[in-house]
mmCIF file of C-alpha atoms and ligand atoms in Angstrom:
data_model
loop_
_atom_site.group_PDB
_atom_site.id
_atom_site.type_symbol
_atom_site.label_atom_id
_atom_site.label_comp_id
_atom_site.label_asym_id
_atom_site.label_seq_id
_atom_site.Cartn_x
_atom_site.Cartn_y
_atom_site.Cartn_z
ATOM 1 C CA UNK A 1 163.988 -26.223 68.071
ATOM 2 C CA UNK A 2 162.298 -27.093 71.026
ATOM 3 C CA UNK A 3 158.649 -28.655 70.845
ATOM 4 C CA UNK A 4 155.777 -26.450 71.004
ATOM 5 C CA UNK A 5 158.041 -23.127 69.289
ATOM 6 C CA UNK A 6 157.294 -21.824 66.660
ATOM 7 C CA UNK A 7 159.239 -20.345 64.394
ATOM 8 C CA UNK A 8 159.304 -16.800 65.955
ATOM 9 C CA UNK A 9 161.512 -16.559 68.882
ATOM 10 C CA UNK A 10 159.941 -17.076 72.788
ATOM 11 C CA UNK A 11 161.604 -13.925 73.696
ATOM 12 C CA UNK A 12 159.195 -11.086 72.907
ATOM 13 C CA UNK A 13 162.214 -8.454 71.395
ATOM 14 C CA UNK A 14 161.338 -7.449 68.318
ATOM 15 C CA UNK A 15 162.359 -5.078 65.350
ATOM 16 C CA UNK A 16 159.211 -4.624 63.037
ATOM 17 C CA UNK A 17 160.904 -3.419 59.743
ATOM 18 C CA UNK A 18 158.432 -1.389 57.230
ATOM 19 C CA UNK A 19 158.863 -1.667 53.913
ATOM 20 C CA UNK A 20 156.109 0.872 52.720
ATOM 21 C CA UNK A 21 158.185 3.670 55.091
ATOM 22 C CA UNK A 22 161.487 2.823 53.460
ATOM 23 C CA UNK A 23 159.856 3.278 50.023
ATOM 24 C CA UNK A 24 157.869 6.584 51.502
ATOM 25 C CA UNK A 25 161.498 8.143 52.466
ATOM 26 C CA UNK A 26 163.217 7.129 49.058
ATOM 27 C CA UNK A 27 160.348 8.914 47.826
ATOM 28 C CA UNK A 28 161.172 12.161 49.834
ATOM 29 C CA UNK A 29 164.925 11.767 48.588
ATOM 30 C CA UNK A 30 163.709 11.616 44.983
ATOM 31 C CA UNK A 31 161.617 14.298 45.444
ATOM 32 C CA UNK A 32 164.608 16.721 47.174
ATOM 33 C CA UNK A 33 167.376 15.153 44.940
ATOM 34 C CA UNK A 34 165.288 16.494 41.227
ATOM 35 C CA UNK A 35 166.847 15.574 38.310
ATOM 36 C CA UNK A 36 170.003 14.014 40.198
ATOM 37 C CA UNK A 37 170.129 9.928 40.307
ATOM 38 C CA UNK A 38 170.452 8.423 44.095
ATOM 39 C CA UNK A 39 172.779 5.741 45.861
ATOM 40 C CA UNK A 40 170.713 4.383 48.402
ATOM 41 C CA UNK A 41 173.000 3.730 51.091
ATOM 42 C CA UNK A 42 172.970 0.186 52.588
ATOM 43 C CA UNK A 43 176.397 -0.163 54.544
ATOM 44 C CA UNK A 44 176.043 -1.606 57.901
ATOM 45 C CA UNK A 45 173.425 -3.779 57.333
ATOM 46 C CA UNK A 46 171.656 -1.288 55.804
ATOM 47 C CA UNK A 47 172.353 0.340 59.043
ATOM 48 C CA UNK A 48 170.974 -2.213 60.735
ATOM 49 C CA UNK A 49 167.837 -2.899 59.152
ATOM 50 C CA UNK A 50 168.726 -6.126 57.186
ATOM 51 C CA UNK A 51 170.354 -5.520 54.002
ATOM 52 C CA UNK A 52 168.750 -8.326 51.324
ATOM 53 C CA UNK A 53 165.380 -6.986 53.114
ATOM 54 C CA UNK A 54 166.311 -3.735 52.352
ATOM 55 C CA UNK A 55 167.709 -3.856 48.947
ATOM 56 C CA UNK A 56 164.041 -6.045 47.994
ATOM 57 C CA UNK A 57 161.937 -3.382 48.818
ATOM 58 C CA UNK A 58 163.798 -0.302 47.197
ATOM 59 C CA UNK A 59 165.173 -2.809 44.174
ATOM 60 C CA UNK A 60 162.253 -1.023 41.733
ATOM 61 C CA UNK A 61 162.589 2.234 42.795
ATOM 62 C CA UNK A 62 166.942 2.605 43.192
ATOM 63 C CA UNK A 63 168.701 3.636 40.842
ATOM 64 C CA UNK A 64 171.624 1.738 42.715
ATOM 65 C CA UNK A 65 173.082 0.888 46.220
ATOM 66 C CA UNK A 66 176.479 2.009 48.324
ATOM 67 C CA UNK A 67 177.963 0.097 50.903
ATOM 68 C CA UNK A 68 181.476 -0.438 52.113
ATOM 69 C CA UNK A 69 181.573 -4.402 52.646
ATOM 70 C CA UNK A 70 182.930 -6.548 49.882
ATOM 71 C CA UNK A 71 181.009 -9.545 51.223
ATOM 72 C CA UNK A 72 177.401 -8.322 51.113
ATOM 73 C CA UNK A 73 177.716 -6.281 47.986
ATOM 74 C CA UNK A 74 178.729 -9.729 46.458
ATOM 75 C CA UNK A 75 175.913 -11.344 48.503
ATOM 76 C CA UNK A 76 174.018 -9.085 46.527
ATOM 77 C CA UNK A 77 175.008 -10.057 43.050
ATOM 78 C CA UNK A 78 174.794 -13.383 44.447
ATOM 79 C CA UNK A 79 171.216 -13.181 44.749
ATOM 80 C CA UNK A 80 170.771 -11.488 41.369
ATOM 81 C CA UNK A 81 170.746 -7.676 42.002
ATOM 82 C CA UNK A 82 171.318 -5.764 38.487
ATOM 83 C CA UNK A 83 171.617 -2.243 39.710
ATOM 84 C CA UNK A 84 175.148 -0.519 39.851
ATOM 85 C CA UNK A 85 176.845 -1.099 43.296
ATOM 86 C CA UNK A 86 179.129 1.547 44.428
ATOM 87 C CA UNK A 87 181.938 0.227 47.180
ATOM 88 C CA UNK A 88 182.357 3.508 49.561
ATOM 89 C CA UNK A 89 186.138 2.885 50.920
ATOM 90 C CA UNK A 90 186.846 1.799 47.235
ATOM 91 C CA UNK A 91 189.121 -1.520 47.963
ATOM 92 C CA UNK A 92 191.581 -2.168 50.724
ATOM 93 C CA UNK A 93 194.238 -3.963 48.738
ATOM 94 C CA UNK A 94 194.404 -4.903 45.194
ATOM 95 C CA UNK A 95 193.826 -8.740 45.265
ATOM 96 C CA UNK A 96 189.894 -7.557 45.719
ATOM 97 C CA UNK A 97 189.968 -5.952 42.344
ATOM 98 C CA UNK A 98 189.388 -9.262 40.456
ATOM 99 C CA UNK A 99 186.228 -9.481 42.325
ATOM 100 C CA UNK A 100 184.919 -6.029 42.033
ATOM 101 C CA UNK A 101 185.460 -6.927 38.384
ATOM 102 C CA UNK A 102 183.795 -10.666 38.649
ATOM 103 C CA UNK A 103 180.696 -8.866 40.791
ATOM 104 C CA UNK A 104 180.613 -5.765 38.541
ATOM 105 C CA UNK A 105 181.392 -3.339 41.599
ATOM 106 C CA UNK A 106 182.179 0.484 41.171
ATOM 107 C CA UNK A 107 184.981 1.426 43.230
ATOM 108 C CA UNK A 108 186.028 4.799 44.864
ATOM 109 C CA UNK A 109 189.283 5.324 44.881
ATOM 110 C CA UNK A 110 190.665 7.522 47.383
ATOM 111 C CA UNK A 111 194.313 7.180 47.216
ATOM 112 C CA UNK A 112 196.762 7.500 44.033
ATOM 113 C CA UNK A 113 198.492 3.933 45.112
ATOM 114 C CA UNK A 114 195.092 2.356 43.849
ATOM 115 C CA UNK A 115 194.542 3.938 41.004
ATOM 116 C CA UNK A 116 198.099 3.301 40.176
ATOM 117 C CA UNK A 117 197.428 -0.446 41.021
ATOM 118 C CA UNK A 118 194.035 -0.549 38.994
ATOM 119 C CA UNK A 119 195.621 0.519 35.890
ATOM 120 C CA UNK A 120 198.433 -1.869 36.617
ATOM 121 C CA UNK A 121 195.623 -5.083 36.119
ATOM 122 C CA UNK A 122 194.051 -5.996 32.801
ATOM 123 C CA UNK A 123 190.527 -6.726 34.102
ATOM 124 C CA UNK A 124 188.606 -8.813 31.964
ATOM 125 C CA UNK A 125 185.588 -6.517 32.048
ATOM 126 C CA UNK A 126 185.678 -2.129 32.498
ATOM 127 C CA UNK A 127 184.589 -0.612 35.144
ATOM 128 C CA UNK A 128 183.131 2.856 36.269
ATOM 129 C CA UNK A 129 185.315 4.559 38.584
ATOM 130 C CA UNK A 130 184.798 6.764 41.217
ATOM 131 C CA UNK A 131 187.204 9.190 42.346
ATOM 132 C CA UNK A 132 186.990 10.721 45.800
ATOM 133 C CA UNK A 133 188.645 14.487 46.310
ATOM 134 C CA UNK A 134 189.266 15.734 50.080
ATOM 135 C CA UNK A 135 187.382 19.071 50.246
ATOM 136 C CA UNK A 136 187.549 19.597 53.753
ATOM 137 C CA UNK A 137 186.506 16.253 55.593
ATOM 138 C CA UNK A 138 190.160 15.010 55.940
ATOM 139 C CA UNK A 139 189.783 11.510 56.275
ATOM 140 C CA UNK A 140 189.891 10.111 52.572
ATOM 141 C CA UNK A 141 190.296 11.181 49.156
ATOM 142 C CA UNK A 142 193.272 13.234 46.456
ATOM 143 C CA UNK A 143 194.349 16.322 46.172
ATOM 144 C CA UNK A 144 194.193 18.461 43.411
ATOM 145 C CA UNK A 145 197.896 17.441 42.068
ATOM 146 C CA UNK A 146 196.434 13.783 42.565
ATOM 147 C CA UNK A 147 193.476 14.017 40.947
ATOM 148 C CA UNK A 148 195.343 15.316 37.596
ATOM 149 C CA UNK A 149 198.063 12.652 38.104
ATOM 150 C CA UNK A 150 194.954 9.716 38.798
ATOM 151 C CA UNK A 151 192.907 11.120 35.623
ATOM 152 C CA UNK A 152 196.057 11.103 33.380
ATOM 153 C CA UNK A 153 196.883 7.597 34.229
ATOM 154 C CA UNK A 154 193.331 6.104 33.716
ATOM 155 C CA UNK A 155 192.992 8.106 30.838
ATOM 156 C CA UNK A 156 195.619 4.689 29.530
ATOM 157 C CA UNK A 157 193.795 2.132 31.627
ATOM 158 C CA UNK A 158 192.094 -0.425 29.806
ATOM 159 C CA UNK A 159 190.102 -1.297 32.818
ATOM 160 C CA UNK A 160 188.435 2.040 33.511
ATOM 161 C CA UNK A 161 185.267 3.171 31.739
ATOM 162 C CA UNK A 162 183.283 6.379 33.258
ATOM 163 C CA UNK A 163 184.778 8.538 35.430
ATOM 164 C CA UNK A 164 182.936 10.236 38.347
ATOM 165 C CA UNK A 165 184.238 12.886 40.454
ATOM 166 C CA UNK A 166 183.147 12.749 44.547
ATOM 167 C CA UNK A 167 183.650 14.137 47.665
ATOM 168 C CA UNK A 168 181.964 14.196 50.993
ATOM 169 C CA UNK A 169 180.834 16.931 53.370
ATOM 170 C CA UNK A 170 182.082 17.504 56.942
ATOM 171 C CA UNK A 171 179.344 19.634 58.249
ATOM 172 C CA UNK A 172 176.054 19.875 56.077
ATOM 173 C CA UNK A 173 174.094 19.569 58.775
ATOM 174 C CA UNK A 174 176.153 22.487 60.803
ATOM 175 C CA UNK A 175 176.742 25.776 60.690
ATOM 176 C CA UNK A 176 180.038 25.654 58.089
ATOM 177 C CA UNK A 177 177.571 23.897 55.691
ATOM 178 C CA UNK A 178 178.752 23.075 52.580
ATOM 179 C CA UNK A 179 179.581 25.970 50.292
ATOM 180 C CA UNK A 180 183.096 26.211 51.642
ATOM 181 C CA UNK A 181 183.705 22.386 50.200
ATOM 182 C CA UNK A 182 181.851 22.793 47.090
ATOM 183 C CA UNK A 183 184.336 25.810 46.365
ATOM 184 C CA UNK A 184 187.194 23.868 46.715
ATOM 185 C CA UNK A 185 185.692 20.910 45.202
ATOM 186 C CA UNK A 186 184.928 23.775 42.234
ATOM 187 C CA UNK A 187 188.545 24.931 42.064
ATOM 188 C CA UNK A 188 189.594 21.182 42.151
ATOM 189 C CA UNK A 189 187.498 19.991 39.436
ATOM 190 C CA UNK A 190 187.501 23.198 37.051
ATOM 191 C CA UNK A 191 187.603 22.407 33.387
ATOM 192 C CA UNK A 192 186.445 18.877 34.460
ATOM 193 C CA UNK A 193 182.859 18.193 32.594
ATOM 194 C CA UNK A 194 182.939 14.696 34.435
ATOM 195 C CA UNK A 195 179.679 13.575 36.917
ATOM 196 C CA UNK A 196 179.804 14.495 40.534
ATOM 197 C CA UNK A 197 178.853 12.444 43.484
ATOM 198 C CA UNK A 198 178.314 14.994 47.056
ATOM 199 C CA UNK A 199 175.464 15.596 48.941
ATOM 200 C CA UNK A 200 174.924 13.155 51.856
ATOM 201 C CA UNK A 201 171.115 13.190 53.636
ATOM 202 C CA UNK A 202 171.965 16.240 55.245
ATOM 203 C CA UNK A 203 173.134 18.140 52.154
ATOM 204 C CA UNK A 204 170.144 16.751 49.753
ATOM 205 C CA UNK A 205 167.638 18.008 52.182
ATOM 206 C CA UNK A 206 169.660 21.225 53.078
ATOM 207 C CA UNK A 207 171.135 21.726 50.132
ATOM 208 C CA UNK A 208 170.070 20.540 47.148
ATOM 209 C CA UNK A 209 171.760 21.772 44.457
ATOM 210 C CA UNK A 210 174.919 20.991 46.370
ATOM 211 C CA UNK A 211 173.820 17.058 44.784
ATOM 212 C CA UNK A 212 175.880 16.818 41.463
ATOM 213 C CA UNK A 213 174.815 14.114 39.302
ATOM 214 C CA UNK A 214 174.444 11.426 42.124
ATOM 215 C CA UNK A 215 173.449 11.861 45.673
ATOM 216 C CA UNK A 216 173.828 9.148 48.462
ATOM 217 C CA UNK A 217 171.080 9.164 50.922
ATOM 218 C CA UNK A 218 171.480 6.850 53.784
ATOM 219 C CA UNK A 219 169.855 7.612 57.395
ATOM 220 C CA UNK A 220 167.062 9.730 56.096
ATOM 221 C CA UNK A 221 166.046 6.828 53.547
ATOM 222 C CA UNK A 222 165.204 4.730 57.688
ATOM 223 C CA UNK A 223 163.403 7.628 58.821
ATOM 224 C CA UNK A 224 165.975 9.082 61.036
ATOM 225 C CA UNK A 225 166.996 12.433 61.074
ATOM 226 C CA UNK A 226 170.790 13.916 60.019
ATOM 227 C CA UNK A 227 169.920 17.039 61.747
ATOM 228 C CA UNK A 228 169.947 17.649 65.548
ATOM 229 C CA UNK A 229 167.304 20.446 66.057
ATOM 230 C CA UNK A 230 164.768 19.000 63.063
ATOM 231 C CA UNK A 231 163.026 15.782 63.537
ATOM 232 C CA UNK A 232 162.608 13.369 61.241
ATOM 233 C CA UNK A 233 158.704 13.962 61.247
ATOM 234 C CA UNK A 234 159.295 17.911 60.102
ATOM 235 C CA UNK A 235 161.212 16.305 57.104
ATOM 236 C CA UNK A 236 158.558 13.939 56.318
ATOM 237 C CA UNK A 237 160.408 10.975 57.563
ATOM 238 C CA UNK A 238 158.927 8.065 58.402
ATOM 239 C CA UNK A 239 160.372 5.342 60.803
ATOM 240 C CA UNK A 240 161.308 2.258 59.236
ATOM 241 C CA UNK A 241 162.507 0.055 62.300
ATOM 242 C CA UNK A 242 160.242 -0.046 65.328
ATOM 243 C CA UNK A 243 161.847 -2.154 68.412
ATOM 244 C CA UNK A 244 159.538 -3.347 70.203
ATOM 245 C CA UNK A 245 158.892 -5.640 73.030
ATOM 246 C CA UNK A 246 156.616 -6.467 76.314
ATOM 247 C CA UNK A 247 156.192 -5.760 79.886
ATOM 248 C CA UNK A 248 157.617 -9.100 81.288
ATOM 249 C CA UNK A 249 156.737 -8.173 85.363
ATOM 250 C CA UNK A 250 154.884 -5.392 86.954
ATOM 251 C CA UNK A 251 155.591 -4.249 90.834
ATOM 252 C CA UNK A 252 154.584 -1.993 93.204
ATOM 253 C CA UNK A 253 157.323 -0.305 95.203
ATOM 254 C CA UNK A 254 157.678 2.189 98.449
ATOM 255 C CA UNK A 255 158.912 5.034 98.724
ATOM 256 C CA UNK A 256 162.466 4.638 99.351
ATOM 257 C CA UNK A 257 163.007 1.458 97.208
ATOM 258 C CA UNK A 258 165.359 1.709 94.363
ATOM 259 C CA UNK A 259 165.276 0.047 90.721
ATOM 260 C CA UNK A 260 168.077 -1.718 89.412
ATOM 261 C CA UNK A 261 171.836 -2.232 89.335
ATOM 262 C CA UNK A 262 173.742 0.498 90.878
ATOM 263 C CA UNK A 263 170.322 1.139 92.880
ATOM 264 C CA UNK A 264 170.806 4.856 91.305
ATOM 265 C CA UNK A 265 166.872 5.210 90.926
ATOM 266 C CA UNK A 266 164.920 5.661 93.925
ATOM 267 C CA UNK A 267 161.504 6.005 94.614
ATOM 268 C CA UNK A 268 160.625 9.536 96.261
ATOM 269 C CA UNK A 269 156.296 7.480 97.037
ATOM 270 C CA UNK A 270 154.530 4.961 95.966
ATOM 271 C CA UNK A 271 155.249 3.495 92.773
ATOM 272 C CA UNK A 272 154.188 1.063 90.320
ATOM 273 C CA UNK A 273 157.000 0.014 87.748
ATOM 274 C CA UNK A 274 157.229 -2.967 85.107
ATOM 275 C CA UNK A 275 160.226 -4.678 83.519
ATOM 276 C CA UNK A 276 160.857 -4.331 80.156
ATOM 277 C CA UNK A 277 162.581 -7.300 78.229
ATOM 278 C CA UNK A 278 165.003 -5.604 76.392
ATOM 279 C CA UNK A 279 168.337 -4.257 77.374
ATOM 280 C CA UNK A 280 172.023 -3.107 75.943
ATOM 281 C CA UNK A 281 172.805 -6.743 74.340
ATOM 282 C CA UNK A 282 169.552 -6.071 71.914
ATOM 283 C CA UNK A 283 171.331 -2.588 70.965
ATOM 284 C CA UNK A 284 169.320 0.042 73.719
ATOM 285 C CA UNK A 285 171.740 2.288 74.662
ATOM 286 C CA UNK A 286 172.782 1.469 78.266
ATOM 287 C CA UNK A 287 173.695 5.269 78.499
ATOM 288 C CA UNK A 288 169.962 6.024 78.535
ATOM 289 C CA UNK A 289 169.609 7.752 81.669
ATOM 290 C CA UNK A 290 166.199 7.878 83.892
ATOM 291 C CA UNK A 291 163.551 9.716 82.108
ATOM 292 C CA UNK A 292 164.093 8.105 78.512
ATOM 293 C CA UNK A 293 161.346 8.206 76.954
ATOM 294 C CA UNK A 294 159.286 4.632 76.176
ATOM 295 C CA UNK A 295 155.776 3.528 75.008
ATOM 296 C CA UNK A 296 153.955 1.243 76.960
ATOM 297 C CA UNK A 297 150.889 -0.075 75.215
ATOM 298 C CA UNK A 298 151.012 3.449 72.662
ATOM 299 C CA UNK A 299 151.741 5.324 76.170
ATOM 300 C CA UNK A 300 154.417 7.746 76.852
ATOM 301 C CA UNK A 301 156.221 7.025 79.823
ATOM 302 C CA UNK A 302 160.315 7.202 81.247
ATOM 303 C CA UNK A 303 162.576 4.471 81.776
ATOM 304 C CA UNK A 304 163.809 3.991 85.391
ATOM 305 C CA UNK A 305 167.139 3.419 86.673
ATOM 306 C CA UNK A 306 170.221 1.499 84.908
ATOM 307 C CA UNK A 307 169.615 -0.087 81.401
ATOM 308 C CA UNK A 308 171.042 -3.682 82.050
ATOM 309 C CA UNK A 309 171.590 -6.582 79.757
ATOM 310 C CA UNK A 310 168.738 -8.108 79.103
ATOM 311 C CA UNK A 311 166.091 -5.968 81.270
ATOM 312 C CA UNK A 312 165.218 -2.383 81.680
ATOM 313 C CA UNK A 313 162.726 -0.972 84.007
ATOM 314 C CA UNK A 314 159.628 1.608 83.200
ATOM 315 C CA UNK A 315 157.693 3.586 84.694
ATOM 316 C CA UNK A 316 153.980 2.777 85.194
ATOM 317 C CA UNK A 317 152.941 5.346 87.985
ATOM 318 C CA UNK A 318 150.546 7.198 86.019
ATOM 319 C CA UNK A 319 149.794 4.242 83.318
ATOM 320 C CA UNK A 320 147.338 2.104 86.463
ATOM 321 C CA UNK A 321 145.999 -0.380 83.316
ATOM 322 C CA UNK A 322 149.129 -1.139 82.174
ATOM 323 C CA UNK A 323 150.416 -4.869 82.767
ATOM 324 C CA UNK A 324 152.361 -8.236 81.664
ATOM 325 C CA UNK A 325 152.389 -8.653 78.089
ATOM 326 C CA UNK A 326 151.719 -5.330 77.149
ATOM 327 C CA UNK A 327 153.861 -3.785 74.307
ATOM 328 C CA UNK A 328 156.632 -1.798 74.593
ATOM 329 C CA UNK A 329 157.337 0.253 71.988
ATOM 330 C CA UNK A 330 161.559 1.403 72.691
ATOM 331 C CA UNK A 331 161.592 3.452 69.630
ATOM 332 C CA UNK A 332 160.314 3.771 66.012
ATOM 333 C CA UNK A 333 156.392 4.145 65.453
ATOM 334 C CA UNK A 334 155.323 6.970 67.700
ATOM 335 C CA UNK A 335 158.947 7.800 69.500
ATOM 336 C CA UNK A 336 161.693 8.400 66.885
ATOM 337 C CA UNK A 337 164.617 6.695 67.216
ATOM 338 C CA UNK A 338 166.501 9.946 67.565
ATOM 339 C CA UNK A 339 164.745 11.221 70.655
ATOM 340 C CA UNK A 340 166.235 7.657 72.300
ATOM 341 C CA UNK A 341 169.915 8.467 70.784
ATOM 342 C CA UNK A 342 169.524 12.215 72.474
ATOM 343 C CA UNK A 343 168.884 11.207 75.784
ATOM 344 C CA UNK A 344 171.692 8.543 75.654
ATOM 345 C CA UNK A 345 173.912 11.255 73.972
ATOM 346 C CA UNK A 346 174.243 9.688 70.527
ATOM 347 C CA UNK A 347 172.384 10.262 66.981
ATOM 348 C CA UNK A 348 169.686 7.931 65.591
ATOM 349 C CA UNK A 349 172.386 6.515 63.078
ATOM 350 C CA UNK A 350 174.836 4.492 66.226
ATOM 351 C CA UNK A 351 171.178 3.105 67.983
ATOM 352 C CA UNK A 352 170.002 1.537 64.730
ATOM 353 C CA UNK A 353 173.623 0.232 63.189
ATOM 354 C CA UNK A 354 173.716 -1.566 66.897
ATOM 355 C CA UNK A 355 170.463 -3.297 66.809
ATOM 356 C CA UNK A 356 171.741 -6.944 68.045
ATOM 357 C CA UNK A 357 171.684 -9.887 65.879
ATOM 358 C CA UNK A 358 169.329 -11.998 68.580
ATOM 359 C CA UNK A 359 166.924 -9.181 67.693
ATOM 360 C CA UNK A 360 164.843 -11.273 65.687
ATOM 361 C CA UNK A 361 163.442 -8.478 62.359
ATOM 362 C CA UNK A 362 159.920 -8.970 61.238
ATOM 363 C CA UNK A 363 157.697 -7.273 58.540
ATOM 364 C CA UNK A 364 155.334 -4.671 59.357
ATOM 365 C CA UNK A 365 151.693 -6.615 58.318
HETATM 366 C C1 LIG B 401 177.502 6.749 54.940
HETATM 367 C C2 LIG B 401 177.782 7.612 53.785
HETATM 368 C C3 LIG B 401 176.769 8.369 53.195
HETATM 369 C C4 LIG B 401 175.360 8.444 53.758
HETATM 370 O O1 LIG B 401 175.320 9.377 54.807
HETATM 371 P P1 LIG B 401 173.972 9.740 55.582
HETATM 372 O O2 LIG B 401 174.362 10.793 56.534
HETATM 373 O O3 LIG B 401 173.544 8.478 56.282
HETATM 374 O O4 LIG B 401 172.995 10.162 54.570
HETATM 375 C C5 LIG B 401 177.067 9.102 52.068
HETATM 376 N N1 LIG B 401 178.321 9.090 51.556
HETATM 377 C C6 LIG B 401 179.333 8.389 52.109
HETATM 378 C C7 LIG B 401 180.688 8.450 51.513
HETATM 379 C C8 LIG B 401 179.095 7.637 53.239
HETATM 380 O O5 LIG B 401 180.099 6.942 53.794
#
């Protein structure tokens, strides 16, 4: 470290991650989800946010945690999590099975090959299963002929204890919604007392008693929204990640000069404009065209010209008191994340997976 830093890094980037919003949102999800238990989603680095951090501050209100990466759900264990883990994409070959049964992991299995090779191990230990049906969604999961042939065969296994049936919607938050899933899921499953695992975000809030047994909440649990046309402040959502950072140099320009790489900004008078540090390597969408909406010092204002690397330009025309080292807020508290994703032509969910690792996360005081 160099003398005279402290720990915090010089750079003024910064991802302030509140817990008590995280706990707020898990709160909403309870309260939409009733009687049905919750997965809180934490794949992706609990997309994005820090996963240990995370899992801490929901660990004594979850009733468990998804992800998809062997590695942190055995970090997890690791560092003495108790709550049932449920492994989304199941495993990818059989030689992980030993350690979903070392680290107590619930798999999903999508595919009759694994079922056929879980019930081919003795593990030393049973485990719940998950099995995942394709309704609609057409990426993963069995068939109704697969589904008999995968419950007959654990039905034998000496590795499986309870059984619960899952699939996952295509368009809960559009206009097919999910009825046309949950019938087939119906037809699939019929005669079937076993738990279900369905709704998504967009389903719980949409569509509640589309949940079965276990819902799995993940972007509305960071206080992003799974819906296009209703923000995450109509749901009751409350951001959880705020990037911030400062105003780094402040200029006056004429009319005529132009901002950045690509010089596709120019200024139509007189201008005053400051320079943001942050840019596409911290995770801001580079496709954020002019007019993006930023905070300087609590201030709504537009970005100006081409996102770069490291540095992205602001307008302070209309904000006179605005100068070096004032805060920039580039989304969470007081700009959701997913206005930022719309003008770049994304959702909420891709801006926050990509925060970047030199991002340095802090808690909210
Ligand atoms: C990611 C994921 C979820 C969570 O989805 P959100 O839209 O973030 O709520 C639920 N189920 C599965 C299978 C997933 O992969």
């Amino acid at each position: 470290m160099i003398a005279g830093m402290t720990s915090a890094t010089a750079r003024p980037i910064r991802a302030i991650f509140d817990s008590a919003a995280l706990r707020h949102n898990h709160a909403v999800a309870r309260h939409h989800a009733g009687s049905a238990r919750l997965w809180s989603v934490v794949k992706a680095n609990a997309y994005g946010h820090g996963l240990e951090r995370t899992v801490a501050a929901l660990a004594d209100v979850a009733d468990g945690f998804a992800l998809i990466e062997l590695e942190a759900a055995m970090v997890l264990r690791e560092a003495g999590l108790r709550h049932p883990i449920l492994m989304l994409e199941g495993c990818y070959s059989a030689e992980e099975l030993p350690s979903f049964a070392e680290y107590h992991l619930t798999p999903v299995f999508h595919r009759l090959a694994q079922v056929d090779e879980f019930c081919a191990l003795a593990l030393p230990v049973r485990l719940p299963v998950y099995l995942k049906l394709n309704t609609g969604m057409n990426r993963l999961g069995l068939d109704a002929a697969e589904l008999a042939a995968a419950l007959d065969k654990l039905a034998y296994s000496s590795s499986a204890d309870s059984i619960t049936l899952m699939t996952h919607f295509a368009d809960a938050d559009g206009e097919r919604g999910v009825a046309w899933q949950m019938a087939r899921f119906d037809a699939m499953c019929a005669g079937r007392s076993l738990p279900r695992s369905l709704a998504n975000s967009a389903a719980l809030i949409r569509f509640p008693e589309a949940c079965g047994d276990w819902a799995r909440p993940g972007i509305m649990l960071y206080g992003s929204t799974p819906f296009a046309d209703r923000s995450a402040e109509d749901l009751g959502l409350r951001p959880v990640m705020t990037l911030e950072s400062e105003l780094i140099a402040v200029r006056d320009l004429a009319a005529g000069e132009h901002v950045g790489y690509g010089c596709i900004f120019t200024a139509e008078r007189p201008m005053r404009i400051g320079v943001v540090a942050g840019g596409y390597a911290d995770g801001y969408p580079r496709h954020a065209s002019t007019g993006t909406p930023i905070l300087v010092d609590g201030q709504r204002t537009r970005t100006l010209g081409r996102v770069s690397m490291d540095k992205m330009c602001v307008d302070l025309t209309e904000l006179p008191d605005a100068g070096v080292g004032d805060t920039v807020t580039l989304w969470g508290n007081g700009l959701s994340v997913d206005e930022v994703a719309a003008a770049a032509g994304t959702i909420g969910y891709e801006l926050l997976c990509a925060l970047a690792d030199r991002v340095p996360i802090i808690e909210a005081e």
